[in-house]
Coordinates of C-alpha atoms in Angstrom, one line a residue:
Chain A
X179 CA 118.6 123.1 73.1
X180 CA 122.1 124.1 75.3
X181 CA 123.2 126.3 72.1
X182 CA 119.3 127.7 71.9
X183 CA 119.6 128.6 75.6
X184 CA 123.0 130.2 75.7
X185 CA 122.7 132.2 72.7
X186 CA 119.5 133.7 74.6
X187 CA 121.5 134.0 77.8
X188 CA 123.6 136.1 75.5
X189 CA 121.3 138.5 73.5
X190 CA 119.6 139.0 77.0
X191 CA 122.6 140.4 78.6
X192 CA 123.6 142.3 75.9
X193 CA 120.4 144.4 77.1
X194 CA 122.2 146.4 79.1
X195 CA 119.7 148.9 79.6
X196 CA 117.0 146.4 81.1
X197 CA 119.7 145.0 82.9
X198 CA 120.7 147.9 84.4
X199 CA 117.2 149.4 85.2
X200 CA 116.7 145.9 86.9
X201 CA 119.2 146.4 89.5
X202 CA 118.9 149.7 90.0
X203 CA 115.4 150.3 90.3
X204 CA 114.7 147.4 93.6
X205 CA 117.5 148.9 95.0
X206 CA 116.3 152.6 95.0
X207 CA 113.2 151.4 96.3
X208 CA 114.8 149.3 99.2
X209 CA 117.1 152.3 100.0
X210 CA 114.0 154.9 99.9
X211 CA 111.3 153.1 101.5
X212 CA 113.7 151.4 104.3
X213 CA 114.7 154.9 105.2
X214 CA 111.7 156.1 105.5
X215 CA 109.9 153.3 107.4
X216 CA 112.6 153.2 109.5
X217 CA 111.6 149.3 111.4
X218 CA 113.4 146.4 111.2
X219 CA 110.3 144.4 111.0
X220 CA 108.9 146.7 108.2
X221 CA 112.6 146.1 106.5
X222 CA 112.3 142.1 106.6
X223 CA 109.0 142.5 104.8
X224 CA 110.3 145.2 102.4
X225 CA 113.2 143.2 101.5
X226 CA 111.1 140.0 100.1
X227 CA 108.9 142.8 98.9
X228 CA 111.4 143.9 96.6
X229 CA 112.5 140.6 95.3
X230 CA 109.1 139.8 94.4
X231 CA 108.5 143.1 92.8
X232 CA 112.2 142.8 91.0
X233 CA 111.4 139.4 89.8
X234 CA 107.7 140.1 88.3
X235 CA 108.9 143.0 86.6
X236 CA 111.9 141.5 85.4
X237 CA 110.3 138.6 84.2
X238 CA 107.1 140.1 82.7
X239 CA 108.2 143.1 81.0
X240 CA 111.3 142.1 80.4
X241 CA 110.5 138.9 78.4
X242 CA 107.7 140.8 76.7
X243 CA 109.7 143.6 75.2
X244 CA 112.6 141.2 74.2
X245 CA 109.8 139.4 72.5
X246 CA 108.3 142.0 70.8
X247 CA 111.3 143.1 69.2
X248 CA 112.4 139.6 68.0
X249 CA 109.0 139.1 66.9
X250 CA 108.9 142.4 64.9
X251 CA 112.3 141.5 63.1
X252 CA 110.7 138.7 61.6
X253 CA 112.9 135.9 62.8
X254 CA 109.8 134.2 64.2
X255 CA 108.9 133.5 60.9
X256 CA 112.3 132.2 60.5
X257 CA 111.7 130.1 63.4
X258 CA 108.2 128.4 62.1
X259 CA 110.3 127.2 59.2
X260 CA 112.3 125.0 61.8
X261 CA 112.0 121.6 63.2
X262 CA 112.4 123.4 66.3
X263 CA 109.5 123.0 68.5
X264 CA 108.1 126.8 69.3
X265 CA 107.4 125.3 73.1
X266 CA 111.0 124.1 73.2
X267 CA 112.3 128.0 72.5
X268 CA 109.9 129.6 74.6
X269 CA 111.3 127.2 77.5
X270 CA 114.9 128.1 76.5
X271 CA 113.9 131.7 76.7
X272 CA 113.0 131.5 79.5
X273 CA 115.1 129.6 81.4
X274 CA 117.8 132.1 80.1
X275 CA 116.0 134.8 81.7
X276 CA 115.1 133.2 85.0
X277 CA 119.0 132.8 85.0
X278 CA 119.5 136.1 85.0
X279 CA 116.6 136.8 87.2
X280 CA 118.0 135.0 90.1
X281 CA 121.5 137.1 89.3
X282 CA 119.8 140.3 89.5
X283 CA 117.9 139.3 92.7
X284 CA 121.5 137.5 94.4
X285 CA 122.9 141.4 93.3
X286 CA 120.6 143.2 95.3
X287 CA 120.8 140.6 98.2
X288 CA 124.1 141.5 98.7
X289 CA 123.9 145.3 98.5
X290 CA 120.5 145.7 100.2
X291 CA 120.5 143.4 103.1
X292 CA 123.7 144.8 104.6
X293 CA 122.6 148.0 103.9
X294 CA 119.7 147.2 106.9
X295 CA 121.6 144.9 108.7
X296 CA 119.2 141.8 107.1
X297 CA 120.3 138.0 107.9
X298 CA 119.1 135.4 106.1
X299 CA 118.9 132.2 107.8
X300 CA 121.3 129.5 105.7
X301 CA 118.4 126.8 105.8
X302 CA 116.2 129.1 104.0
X303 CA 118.5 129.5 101.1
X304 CA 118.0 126.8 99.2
X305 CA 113.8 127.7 99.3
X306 CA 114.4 131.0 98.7
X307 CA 116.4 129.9 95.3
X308 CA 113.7 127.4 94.5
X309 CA 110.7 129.9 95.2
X310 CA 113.0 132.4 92.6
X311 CA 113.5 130.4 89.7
X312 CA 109.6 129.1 89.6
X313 CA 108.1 132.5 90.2
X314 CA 110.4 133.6 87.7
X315 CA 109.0 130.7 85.2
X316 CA 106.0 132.1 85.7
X317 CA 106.2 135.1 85.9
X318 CA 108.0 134.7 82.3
X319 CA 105.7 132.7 80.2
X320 CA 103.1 135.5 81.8
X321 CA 105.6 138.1 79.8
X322 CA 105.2 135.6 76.6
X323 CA 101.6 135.7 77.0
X324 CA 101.4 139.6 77.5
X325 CA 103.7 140.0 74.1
X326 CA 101.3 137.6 72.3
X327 CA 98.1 139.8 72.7
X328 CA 100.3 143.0 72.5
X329 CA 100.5 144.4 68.6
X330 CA 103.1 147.4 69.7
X331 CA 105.1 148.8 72.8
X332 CA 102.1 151.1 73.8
X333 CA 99.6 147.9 74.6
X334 CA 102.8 145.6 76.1
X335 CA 103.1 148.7 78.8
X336 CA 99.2 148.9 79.1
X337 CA 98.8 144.9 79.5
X338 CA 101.6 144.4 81.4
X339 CA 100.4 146.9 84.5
X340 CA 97.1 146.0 84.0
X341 CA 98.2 142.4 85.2
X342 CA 101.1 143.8 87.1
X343 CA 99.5 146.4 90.0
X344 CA 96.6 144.7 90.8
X345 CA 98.6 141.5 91.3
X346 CA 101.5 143.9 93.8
X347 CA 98.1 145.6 95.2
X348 CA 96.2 142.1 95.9
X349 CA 99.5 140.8 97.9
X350 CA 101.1 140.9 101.3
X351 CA 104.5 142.3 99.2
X352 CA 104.9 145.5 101.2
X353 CA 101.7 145.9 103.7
X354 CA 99.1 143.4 105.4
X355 CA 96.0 142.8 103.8
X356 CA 94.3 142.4 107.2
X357 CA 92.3 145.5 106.7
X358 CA 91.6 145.1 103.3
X359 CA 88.0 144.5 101.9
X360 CA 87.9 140.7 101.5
X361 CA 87.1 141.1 97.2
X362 CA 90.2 142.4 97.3
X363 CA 92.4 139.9 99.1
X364 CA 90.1 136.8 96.7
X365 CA 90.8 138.9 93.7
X366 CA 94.9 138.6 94.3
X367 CA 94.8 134.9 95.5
X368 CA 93.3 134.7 91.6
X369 CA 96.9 135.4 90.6
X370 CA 100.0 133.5 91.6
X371 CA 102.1 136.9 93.0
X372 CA 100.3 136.8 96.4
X373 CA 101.6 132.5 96.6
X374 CA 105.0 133.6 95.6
X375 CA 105.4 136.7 98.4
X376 CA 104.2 134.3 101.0
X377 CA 106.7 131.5 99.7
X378 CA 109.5 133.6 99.8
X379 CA 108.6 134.7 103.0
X380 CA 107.8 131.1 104.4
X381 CA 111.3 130.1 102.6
X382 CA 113.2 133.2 105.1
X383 CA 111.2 132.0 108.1
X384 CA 112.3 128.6 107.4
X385 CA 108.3 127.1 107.6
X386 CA 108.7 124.7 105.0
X387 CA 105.1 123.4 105.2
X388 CA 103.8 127.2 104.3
X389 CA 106.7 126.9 101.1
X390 CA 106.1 123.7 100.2
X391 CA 102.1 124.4 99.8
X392 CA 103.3 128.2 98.1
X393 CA 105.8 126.5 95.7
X394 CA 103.5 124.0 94.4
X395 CA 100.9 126.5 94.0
X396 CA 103.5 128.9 91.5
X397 CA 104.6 125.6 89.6
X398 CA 100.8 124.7 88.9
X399 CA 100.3 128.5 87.9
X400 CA 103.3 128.2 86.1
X401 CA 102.9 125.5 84.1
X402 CA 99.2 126.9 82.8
X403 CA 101.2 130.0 81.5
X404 CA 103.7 128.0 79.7
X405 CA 100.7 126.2 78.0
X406 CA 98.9 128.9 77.2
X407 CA 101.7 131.2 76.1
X408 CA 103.2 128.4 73.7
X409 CA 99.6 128.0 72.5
X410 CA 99.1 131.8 71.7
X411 CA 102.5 132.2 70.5
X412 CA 102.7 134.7 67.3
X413 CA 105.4 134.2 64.9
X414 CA 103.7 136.8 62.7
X415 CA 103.9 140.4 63.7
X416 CA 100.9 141.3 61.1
X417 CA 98.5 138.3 63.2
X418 CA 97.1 138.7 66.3
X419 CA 95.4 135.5 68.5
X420 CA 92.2 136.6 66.9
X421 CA 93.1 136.4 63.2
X422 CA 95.1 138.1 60.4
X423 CA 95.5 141.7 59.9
X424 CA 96.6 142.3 56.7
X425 CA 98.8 145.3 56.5
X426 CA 100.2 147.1 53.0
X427 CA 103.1 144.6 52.9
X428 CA 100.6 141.5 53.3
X429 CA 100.1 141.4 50.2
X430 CA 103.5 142.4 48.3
X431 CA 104.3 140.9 45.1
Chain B
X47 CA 113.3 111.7 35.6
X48 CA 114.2 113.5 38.5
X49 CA 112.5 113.4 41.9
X50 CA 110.2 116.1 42.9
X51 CA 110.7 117.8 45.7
X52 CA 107.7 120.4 45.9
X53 CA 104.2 119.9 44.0
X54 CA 102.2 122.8 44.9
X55 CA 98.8 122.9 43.2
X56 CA 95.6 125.5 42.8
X57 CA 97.3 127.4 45.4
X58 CA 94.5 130.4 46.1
X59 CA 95.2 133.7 48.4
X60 CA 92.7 136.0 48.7
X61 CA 92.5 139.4 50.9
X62 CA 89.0 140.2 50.7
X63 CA 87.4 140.4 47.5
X64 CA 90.8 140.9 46.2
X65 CA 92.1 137.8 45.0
X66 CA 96.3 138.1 45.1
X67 CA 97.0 134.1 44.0
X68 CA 94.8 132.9 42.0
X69 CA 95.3 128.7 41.3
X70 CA 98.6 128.8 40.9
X71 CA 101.0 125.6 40.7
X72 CA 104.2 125.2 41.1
X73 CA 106.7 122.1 41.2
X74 CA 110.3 122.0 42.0
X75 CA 112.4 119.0 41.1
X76 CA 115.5 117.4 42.2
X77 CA 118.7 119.2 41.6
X78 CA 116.7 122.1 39.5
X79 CA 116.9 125.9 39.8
X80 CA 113.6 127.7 39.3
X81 CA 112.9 130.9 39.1
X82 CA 110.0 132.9 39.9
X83 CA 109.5 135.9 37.6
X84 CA 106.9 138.5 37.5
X85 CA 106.0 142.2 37.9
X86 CA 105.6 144.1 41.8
X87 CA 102.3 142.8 43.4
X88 CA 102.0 139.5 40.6
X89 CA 101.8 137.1 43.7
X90 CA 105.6 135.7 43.6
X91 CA 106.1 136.5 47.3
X92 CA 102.4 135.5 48.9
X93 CA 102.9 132.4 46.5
X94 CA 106.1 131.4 48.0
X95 CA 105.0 132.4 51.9
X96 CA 101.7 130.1 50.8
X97 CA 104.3 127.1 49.9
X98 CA 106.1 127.8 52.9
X99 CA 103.5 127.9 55.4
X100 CA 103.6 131.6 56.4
X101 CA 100.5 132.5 54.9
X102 CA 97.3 130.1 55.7
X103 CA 96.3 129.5 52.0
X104 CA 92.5 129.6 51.3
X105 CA 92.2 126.7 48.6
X106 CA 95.2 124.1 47.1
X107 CA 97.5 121.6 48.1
X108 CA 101.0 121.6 49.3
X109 CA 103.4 118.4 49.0
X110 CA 107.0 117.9 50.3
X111 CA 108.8 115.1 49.4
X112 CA 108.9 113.5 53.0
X113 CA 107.4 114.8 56.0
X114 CA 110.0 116.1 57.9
X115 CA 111.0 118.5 55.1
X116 CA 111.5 121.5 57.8
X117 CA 114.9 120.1 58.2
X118 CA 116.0 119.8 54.6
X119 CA 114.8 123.5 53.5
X120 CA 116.2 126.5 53.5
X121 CA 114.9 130.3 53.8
X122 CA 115.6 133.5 53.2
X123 CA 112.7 135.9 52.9
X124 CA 112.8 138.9 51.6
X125 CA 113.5 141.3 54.8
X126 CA 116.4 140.0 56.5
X127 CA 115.4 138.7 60.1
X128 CA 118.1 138.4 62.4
X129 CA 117.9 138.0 66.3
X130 CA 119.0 141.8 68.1
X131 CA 122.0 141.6 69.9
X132 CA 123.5 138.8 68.4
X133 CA 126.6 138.5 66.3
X134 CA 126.5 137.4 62.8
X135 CA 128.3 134.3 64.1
X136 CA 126.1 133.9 67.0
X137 CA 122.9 134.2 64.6
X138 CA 124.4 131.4 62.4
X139 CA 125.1 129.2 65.3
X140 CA 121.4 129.6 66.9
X141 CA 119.9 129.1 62.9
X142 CA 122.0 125.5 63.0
X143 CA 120.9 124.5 66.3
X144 CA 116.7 125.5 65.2
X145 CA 117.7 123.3 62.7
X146 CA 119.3 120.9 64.5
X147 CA 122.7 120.8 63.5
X148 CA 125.8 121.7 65.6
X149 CA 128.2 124.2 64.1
X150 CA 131.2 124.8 65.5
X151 CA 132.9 128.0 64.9
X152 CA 135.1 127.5 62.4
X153 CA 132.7 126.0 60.5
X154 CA 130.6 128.8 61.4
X155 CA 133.2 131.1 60.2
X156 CA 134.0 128.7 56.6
X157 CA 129.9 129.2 56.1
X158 CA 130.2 133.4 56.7
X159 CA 133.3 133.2 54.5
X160 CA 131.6 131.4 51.5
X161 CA 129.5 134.2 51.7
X162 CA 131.6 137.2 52.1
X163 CA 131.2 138.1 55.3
X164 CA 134.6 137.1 57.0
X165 CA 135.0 140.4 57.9
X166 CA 131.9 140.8 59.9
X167 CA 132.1 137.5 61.5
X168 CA 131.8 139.0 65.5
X169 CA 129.8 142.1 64.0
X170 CA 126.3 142.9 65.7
X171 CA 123.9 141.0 62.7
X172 CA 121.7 144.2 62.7
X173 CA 124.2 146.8 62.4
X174 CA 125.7 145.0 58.8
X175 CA 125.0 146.9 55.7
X176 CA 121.8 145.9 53.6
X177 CA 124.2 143.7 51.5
X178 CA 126.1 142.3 54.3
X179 CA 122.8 141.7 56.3
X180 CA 121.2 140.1 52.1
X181 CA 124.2 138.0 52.4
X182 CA 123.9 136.9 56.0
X183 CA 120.4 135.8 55.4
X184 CA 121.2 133.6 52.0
X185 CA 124.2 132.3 54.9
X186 CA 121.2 131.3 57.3
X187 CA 119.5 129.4 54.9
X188 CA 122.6 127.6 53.8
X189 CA 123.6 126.5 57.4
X190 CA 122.1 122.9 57.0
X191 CA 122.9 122.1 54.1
X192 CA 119.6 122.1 52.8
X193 CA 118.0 119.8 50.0
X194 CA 115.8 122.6 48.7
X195 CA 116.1 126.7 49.2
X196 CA 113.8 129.5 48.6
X197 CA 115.3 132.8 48.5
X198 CA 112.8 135.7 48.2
X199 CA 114.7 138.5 45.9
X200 CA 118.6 137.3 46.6
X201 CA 120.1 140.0 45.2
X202 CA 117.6 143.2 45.6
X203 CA 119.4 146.5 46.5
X204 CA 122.9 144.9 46.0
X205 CA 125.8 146.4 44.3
X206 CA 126.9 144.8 41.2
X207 CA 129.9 143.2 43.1
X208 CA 127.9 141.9 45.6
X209 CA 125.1 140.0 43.2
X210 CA 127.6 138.5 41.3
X211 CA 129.1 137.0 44.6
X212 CA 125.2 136.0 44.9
X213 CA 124.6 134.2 41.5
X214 CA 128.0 132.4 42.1
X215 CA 126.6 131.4 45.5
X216 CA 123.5 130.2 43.8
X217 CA 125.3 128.0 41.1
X218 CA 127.5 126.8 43.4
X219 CA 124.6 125.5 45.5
X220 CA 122.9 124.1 42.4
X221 CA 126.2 122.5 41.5
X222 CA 126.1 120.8 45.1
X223 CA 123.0 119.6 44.0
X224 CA 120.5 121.3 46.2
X225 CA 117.5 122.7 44.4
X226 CA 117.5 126.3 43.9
X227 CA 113.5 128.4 43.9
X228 CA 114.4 132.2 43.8
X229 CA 112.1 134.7 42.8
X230 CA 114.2 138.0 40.8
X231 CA 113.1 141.0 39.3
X232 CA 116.5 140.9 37.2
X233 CA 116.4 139.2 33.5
X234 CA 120.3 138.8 33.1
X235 CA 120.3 137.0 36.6
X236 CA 117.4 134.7 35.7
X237 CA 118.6 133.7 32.2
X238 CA 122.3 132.4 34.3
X239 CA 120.7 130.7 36.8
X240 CA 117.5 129.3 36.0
X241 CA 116.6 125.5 34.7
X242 CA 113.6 126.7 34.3
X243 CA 111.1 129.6 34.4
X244 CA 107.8 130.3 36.1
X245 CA 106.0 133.6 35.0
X246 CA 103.2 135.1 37.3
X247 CA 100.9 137.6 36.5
X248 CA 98.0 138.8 38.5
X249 CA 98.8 136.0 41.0
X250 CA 98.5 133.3 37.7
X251 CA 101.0 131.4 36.4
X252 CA 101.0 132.9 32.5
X253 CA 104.3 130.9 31.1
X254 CA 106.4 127.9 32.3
X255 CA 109.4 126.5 30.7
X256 CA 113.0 126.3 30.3
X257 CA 114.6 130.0 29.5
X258 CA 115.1 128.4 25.5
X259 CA 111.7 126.9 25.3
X260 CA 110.3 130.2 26.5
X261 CA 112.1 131.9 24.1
X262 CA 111.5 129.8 21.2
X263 CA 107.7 129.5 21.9
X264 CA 106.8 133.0 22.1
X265 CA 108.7 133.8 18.8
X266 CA 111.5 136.8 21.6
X267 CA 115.5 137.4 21.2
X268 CA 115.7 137.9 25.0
X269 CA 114.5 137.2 28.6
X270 CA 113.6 140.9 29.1
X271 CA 111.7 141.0 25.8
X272 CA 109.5 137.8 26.8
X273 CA 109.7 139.3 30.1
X274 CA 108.0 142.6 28.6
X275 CA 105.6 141.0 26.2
X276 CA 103.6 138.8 28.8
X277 CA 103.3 141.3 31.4
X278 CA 101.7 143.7 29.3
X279 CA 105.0 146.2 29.7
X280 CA 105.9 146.1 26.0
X281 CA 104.4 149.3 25.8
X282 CA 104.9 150.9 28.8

């Protein structure tokens, strides 16, 4: 399992393009929005804003598109001839990633919080970490399940914001919901993003009772994605969860 | 008599009405090398992806010799998968530990050198040449020692250098005593290697036997002209 994870540790940071776009693009936003909302209340709620949003993209489209392209190689197959349990490698996967996840999102704590004179309170820490690595979890096995109905790039993109924006629009991640239409606000507490915003926020306010309640809410959510995404996993890149799709090479000599 | 390994019987694939194996059986026995012979589109491949689980068969029965035969077999299909971004190294290390085994890295390295990639060892797995990347996979399936190994079309596209590295690789194996199924399109190669022959045509097993048998029985000086005269190529 150690070798499993660290080899995926490895081929995701040799993706030094996601990697890249990862830092850079929370940072950007943090930099252009702060500036332009120019209130150190709005900034407080910008800056867990842009963890979350860092850490769902991250995790969901990142995972899905490292997927896909193992998948399409064919060493899944490769994999389903092992003794190696397929829930076992989807954990190792993504623990590799939430690793990185929480070093992408300790990056951009350091450059954006001084850039708008942020503090973090030192009690809150430890939350904030914990919050992290389990909405990453999630918000990873989410990516697994994405790749496992997906059949190409095209319809990873189109699944992945179709789970993605309504779950940023349906939370408190960069504006209240207080005069939103209340089908709205139900229709994001249907996903776990909206727990996660408010238990990183609880975890910087130090309210332990509000993170506890959030955290255990992501883990439940959490765990339900890793079941369903190692029971949807696809191996083959000519099957889909609904059945076979023979292509040309299906049926080579 | 020797053990066997694999009994595979009445194995059926079909893709709609079109029918691709068609009740084949095949068995593999200890410490044997069998080859799988048979024109483009015969069913070797879909026969051996049946065997091995990649295809969902649609009539027959599949036997191991024990249950937990994942860990005692060894793959390499015919397209070379490899994890991106991973050394050829790193790829053999992550094989050993799906298979449970821990490689170290000179082991690791002994494994790539067996198989002529010493060169290559730290070299991006995907960015080898097709015979470098052929080679690689054979090296994958090798890792854990393996009791019994399919290879799908060892030594397609490969220089003459480079298949000869391949058959030696084979015997070698064989010689170790691990049993040897490898399907070829390549006579000479066959009639080296092979205990025994199994010849599909229009996904049915038409001839079985050991290379002399075969020989003898259908009255042919060569492995290319039996080769010829079952598949209907004579005339071709």
């Amino acid at each position: 399992m150690r070798t499993v994870f660290r080899m995926m540790l490895v081929a995701s940071l040799k993706d030094r393009i996601s990697l890249f776009y990862a830092l850079l693009f929370p940072i950007l936003l943090m930099a252009g929005l702060g500036y332009y909302f120019n209130s150190p209340d709005y900034h407080e709620r910008l800056f867990i804003g842009v963890l979350a949003l860092s850490t769902l993209f991250w995790a969901v489209q990142g995972v899905a598109f490292q997927v896909y392209e193992q998948r399409n190689r064919g060493v899944y197959k490769l994999l389903r001839l092992t003794p190696f349990p397929t829930v076992s490698f989807v954990f190792a996967l993504t623990l590799a990633r939430a690793l990185l996840g929480l070093c992408i999102n300790g990056i951009i704590s350091l450059v954006c919080a001084p850039l708008f004179g942020l503090s973090f309170p030192l009690l809150g820490v430890l939350p904030l970490l914990a919050m992290l690595t389990v909405g990453l979890l999630c918000f990873t096995c989410l990516g697994f399940l994405v790749v496992n109905f997906a059949r190409n790039e095209g319809q990873i993109n189109m699944l992945s914001n179709l789970l993605q924006i309504p779950m940023v629009f349906g939370s408190e991640a960069f504006y209240s919901l207080s005069a939103a239409p209340q089908w709205l606000v139900a229709a994001g507490r249907c996903t776990p993003f909206p727990y996660f915003v408010e238990g990183l926020r609880a975890a910087a306010a130090t309210d332990f009772a509000a993170w506890g309640v959030s955290l255990l809410i992501v883990s439940v959510f959490a765990l339900a994605m890793l079941a369903l995404a190692s029971l949807t996993f696809q191996w083959d890149p000519d099957r889909t969860p609904f059945g076979f799709r023979p292509r040309k090479s299906a049926a080579r000599g | 008599m020797k053990n066997v390994l694999l009994q595979a019987t009445g194995l059926v694939k079909r893709y709609g009405s079109r029918c691709v194996v068609n009740g084949i059986d095949l068995e593999v026995r200890e410490k044997e090398v069998v080859a799988v012979i048979g024109p483009n589109g015969a069913g070797k491949s879909t026969t051996l992806d049946l065997i091995l689980g990649l295809k969902r068969k649609d009539a027959g029965n599949i036997t191991y010799w024990r249950e937990d035969y994942k860990a005692q077999v060894g793959v390499q299909l015919q397209t070379a998968p490899f994890f991106p971004k991973l050394s050829a190294l790193d790829n053999l290390k992550l094989f050993a530990a799906l298979r449970k085994r821990k490689l170290s890295v000179e082991e690791g390295v002994q494994i790539l050198e067996r198989c002529g990639l010493r060169e290559v060892v730290q070299t991006e797995a995907a960015r080898l040449s097709g015979g470098q990347q052929k080679r690689l996979a054979i090296a994958l399936a090798l890792v854990h020692h393996p009791k019994l190994v399919f290879l799908d079309e060892p030594t397609a596209a490969l220089d003459p250098r480079a298949r000869r590295e391949i058959r030696e690789l084979i015997r070698r194996l064989a010689d170790d005593g691990a049993s040897v199924v490898f399907t070829s399109h390549d006579m000479e190669e066959v009639g080296k290697l092979a205990d025994r022959i199994v010849l599909i045509r229009d996904g049915r097993v038409v001839a079985e036997g050991t290379p002399e048998d075969l020989l003898h029985r259908h009255e042919v000086e060569n492995l290319e002209e039996l080769y010829l005269k079952l598949t209907g190529e004579a005339d071709a």
